[in-house]
Short mmCIF file of C-alpha atoms in Angstrom, two decimals:
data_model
loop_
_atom_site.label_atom_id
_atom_site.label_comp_id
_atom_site.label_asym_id
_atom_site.label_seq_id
_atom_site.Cartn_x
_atom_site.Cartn_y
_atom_site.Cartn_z
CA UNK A 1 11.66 -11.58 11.45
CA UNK A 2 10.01 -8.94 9.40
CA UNK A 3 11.98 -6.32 8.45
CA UNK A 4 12.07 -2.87 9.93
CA UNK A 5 9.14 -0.38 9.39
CA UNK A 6 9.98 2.47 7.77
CA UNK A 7 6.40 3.97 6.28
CA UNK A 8 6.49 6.37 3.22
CA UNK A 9 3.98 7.79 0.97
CA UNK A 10 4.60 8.79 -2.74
CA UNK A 11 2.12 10.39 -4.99
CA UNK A 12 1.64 10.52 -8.75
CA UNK A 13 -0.46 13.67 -9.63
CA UNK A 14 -2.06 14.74 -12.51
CA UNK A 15 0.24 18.19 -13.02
CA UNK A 16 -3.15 19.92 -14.88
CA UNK A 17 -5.90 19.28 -12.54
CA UNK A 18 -3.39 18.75 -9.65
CA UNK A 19 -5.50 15.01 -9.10
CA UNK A 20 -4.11 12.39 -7.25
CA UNK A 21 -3.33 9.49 -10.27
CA UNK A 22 -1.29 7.00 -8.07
CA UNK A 23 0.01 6.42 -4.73
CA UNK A 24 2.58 4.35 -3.59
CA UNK A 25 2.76 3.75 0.26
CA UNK A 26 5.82 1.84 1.03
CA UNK A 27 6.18 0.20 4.59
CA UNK A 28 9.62 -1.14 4.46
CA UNK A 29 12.44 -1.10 2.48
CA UNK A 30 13.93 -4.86 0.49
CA UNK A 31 13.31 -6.12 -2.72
CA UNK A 32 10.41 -7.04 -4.62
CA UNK A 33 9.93 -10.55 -5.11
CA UNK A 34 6.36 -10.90 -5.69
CA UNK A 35 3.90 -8.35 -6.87
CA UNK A 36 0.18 -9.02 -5.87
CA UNK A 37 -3.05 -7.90 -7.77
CA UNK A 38 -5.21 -7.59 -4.53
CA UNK A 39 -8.31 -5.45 -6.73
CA UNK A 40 -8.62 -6.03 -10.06
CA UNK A 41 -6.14 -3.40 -11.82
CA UNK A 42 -6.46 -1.17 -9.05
CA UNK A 43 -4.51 -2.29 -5.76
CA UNK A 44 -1.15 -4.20 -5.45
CA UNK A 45 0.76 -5.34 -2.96
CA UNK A 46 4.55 -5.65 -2.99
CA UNK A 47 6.51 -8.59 -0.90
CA UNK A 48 10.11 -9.63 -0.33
CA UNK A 49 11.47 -13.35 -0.73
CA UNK A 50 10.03 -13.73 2.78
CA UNK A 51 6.63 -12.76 2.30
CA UNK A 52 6.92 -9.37 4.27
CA UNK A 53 4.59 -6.74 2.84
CA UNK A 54 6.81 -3.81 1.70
CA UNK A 55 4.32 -1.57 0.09
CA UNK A 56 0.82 -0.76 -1.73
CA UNK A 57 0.33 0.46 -5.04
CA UNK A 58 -3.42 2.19 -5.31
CA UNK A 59 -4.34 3.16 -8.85
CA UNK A 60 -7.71 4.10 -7.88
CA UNK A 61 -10.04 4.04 -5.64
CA UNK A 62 -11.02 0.78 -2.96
CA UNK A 63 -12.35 0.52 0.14
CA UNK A 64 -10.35 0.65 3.66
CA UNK A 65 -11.53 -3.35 3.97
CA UNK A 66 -9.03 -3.84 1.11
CA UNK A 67 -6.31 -2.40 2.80
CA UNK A 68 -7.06 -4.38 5.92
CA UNK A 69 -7.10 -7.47 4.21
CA UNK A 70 -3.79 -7.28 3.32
CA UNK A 71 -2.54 -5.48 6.29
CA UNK A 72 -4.22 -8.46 8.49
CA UNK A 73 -0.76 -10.13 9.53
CA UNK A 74 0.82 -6.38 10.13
CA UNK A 75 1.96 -4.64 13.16
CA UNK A 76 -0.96 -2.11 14.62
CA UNK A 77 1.68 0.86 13.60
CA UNK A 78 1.28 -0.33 9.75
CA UNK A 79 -2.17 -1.32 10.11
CA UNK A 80 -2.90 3.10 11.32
CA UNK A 81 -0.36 4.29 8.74
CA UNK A 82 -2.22 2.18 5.86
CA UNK A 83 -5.64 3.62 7.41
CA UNK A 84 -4.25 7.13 7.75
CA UNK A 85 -1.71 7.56 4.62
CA UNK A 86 -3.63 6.40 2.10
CA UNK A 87 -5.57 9.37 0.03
CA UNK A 88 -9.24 9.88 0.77
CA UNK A 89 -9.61 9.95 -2.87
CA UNK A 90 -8.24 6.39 -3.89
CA UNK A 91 -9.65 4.86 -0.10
CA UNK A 92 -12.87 6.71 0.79
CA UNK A 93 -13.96 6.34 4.18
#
């Protein structure tokens, strides 16, 4: 049993230009025992001992097919809030 959803979004910004860096969107809570390199050195996914997704780093931009990809085994309410949290900057439509 996955564990419960609990969907956040934190940003890194650039406190100059006031441009979005980072952003972290977390979709449950647990510890990280794997980190994933889903785009070269610009998207990462985070997973518990159990292989539950708990969150995406985006350090610039990808395309919503990335996301999807690793959302593919996800609930339709984490599939939406990957699709609709995530910046337009870092995932252009």
């Amino acid at each position: 049993m996955k564990p419960t959803f609990l969907p956040s979004l934190r940003l890194s910004v650039n406190e100059e230009t006031g441009a979005i860096r980072a952003a972290y969107l977390r979709v449950r809570e647990g510890e990280v025992a794997e980190t994933r390199e889903v785009a070269e050195g610009r998207v990462y996914a985070d997973y518990d001992a159990n292989d539950s997704l708990l969150g995406i780093e985006l350090l610039g931009p990808c395309s919503v097919e990335v996301l999807d990809t690793i959302a593919e085994r996800e609930p339709e309410a984490v599939k939406r809030f990957l699709r609709g949290g995530a910046p337009r900057e870092l995932v252009p439509a």
